[in-house]
Short mmCIF file of C-alpha atoms in Angstrom, two decimals:
data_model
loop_
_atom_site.label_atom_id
_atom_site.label_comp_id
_atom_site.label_asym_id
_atom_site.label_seq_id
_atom_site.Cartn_x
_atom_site.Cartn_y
_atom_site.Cartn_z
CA UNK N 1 -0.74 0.25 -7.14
CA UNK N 2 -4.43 0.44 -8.62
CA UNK N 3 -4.51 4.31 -7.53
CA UNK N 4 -1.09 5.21 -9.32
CA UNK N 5 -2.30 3.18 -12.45
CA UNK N 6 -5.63 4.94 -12.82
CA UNK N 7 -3.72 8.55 -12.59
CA UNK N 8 -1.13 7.19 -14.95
CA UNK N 9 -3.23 5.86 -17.51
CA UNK N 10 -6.42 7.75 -17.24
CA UNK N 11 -5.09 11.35 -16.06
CA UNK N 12 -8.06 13.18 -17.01
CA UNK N 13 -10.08 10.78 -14.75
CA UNK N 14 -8.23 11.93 -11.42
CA UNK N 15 -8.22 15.46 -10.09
CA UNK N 16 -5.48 14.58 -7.26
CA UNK N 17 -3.73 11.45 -6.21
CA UNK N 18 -3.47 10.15 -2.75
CA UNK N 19 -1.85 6.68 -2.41
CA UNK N 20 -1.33 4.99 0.98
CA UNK N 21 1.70 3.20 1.47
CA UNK N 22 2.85 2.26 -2.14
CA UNK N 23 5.60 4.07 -3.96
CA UNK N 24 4.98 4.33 -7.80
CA UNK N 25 5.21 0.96 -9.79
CA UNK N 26 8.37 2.04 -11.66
CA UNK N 27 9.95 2.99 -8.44
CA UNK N 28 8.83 -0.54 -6.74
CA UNK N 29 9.89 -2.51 -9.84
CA UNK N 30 13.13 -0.76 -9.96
CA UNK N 31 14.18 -0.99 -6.63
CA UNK N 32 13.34 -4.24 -5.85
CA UNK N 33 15.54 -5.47 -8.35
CA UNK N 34 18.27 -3.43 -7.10
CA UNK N 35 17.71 -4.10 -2.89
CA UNK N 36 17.30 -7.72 -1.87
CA UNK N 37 16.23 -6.53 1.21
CA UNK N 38 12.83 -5.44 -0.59
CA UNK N 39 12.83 -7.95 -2.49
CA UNK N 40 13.03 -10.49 0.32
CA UNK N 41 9.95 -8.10 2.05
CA UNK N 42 7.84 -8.48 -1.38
CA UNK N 43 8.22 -12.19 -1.46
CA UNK N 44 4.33 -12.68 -0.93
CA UNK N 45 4.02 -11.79 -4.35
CA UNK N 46 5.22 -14.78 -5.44
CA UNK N 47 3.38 -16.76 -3.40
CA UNK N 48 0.26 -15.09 -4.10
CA UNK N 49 0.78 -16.14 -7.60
CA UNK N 50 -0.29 -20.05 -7.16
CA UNK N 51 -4.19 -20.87 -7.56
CA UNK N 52 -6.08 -21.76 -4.03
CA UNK N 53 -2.96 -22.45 -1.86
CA UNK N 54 -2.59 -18.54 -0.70
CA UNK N 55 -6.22 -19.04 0.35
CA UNK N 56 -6.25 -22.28 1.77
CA UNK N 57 -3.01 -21.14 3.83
CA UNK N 58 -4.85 -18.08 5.31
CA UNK N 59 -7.45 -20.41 6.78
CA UNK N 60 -5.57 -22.93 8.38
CA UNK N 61 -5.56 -23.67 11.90
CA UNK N 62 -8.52 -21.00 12.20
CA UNK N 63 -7.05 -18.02 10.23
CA UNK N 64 -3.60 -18.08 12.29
CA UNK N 65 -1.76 -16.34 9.67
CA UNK N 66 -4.31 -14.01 8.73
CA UNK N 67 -4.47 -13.03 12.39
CA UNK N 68 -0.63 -12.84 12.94
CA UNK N 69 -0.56 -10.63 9.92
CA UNK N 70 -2.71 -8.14 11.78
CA UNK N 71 -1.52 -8.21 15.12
CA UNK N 72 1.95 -9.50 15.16
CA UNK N 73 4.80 -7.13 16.46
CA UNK N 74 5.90 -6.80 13.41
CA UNK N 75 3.59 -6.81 10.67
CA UNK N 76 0.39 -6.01 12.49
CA UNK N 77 -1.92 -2.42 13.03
CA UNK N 78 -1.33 -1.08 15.78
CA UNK N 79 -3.10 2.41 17.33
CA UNK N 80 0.02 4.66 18.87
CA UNK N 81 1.12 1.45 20.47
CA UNK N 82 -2.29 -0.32 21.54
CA UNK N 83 -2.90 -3.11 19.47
CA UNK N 84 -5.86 -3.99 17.45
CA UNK N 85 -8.96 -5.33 20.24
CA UNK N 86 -10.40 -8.98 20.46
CA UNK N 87 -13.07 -7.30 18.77
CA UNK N 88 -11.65 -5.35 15.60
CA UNK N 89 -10.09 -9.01 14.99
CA UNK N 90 -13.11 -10.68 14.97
CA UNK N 91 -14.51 -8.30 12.64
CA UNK N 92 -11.57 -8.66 9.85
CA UNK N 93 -11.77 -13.03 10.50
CA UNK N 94 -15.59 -12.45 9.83
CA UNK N 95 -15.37 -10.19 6.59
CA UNK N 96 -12.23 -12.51 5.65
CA UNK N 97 -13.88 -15.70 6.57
CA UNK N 98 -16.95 -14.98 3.93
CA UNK N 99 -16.77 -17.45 0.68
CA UNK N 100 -14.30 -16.19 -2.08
CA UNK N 101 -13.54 -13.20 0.38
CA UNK N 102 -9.99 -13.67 0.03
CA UNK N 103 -9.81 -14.17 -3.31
CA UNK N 104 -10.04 -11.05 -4.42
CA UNK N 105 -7.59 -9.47 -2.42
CA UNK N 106 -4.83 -11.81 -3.84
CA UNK N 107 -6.22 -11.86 -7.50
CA UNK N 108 -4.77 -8.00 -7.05
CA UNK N 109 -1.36 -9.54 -6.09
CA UNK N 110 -1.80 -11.84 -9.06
CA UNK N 111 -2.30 -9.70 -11.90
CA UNK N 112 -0.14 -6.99 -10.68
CA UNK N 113 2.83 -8.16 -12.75
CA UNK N 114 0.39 -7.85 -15.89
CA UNK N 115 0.95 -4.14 -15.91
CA UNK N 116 4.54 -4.24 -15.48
CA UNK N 117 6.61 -2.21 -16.96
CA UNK N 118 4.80 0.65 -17.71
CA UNK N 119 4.83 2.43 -21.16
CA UNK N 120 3.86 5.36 -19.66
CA UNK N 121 5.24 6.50 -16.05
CA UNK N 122 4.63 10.35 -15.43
CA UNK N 123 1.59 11.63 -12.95
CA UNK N 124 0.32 14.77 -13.81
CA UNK N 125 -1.58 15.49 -11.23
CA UNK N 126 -0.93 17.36 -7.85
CA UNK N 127 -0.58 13.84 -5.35
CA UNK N 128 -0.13 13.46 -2.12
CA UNK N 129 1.97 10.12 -0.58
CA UNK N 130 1.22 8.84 2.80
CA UNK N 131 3.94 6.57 4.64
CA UNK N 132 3.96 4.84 7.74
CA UNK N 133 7.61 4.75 8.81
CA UNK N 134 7.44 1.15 10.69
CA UNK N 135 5.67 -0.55 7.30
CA UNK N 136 7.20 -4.29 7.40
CA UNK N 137 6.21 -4.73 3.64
CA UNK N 138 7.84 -1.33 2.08
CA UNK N 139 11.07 0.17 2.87
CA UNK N 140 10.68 3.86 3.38
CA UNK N 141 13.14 4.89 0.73
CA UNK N 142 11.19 3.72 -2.46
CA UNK N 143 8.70 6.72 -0.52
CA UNK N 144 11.10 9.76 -1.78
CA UNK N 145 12.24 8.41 -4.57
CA UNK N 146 8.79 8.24 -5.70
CA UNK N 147 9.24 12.30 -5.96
CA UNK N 148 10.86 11.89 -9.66
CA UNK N 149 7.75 10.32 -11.49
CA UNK N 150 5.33 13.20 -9.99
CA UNK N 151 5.45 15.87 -13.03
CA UNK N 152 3.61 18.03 -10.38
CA UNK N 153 2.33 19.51 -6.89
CA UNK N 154 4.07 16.63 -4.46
CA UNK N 155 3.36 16.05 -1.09
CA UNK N 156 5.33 12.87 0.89
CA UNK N 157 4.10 12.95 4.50
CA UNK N 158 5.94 9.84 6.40
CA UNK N 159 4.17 8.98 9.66
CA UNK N 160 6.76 8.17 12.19
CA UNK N 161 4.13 5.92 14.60
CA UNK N 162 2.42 4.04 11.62
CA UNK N 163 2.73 0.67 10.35
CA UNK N 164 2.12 -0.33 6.95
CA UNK N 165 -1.84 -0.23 8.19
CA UNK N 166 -1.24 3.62 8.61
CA UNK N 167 -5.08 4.30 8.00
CA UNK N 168 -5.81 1.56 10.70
CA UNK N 169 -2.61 2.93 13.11
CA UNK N 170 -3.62 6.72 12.88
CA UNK N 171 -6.87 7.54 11.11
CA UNK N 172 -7.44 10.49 12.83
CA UNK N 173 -4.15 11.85 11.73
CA UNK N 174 -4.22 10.39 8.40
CA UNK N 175 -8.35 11.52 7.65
CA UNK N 176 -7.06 15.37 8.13
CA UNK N 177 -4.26 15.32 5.92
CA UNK N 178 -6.60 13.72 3.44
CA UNK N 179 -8.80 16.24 3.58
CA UNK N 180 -6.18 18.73 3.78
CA UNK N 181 -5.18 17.99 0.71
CA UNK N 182 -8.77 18.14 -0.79
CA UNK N 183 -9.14 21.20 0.10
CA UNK N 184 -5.68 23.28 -0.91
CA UNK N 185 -4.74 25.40 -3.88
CA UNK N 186 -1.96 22.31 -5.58
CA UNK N 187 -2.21 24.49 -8.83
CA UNK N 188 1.43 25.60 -7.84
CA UNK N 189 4.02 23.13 -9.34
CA UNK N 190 6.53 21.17 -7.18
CA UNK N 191 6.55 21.87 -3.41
#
């Protein structure tokens, strides 16, 4: 969401746009008032909206929820099928365990209503759209649809193995069409 907003508000700040599992914010706001489903899926929002209890929650009963969020079936990273090692979770419950470390995470879930709706929804800019296809937050369709607000060069590549963690799931795959994109001629309009 931050990424799109920066390229939407300050265009002559950003050269190209790559965003990581988010469709644009008119597309989200749109269709989650159209698709329950989505809406049902986004319902953290809302509970990232009350002071200290999203925090406190995380931390109960030694971070349980934090660490189901990463490793569950469902909602977790996984690598290509191998989930995330005793160690990599260790590492995010240390970073995540720090004082006020979780606030700021969810004070971006809090204010992200602030923005909404846009005055201004066109990119300009040639951007590129990575999408894991098994994301348990997003449903894949807002992805595409995203196409219509991109005044420019457009690139959706949907990662058929990748979660909604798709840097964490792939990053080999996902650090080369990163740099890819860096590196090509997007002066041509529309692909």
């Amino acid at each position: 969401m931050i990424a799109w907003l920066v390229a939407i508000c300050y265009p002559e700040m950003v050269t190209k746009l790559i965003v990581v599992n988010f469709p644009h914010p008119s597309v989200f706001t749109e269709y989650i008032l159209r698709h329950p489903s989505q809406l049902i899926k986004s319902g953290y929002y809302f509970f990232f909206q009350m002071p200290w209890f999203p925090e406190f929650m995380f931390t109960v009963n030694d971070f349980k929820v934090l660490k189901s969020l990463f490793t569950s079936q469902t909602t977790g990273i996984g690598r290509k099928g191998c989930r995330l090692t005793a160690e990599d979770i260790e590492a995010y419950l240390y970073v995540f365990s720090q004082p006020g470390a979780l606030t700021g995470p969810i004070n971006h879930y809090r204010n992200i209503f602030s923005c909404l709706p846009l005055q201004h929804h066109e990119v300009i800019m040639p951007t590129l759209l990575l999408w894991g296809e098994r994301d348990a937050f997003m449903e894949v369709e807002m992805a595409e649809i995203t196409r219509i607000y991109v005044k420019n060069h457009f690139r959706l590549t949907i990662l058929s193995e990748a979660s909604h963690w798709l840097q964490q799931d792939q990053p080999d795959i996902v650090n080369k069409l990163i740099w890819t994109f860096l590196k090509e001629d997007t002066t041509r309009k529309r692909e």
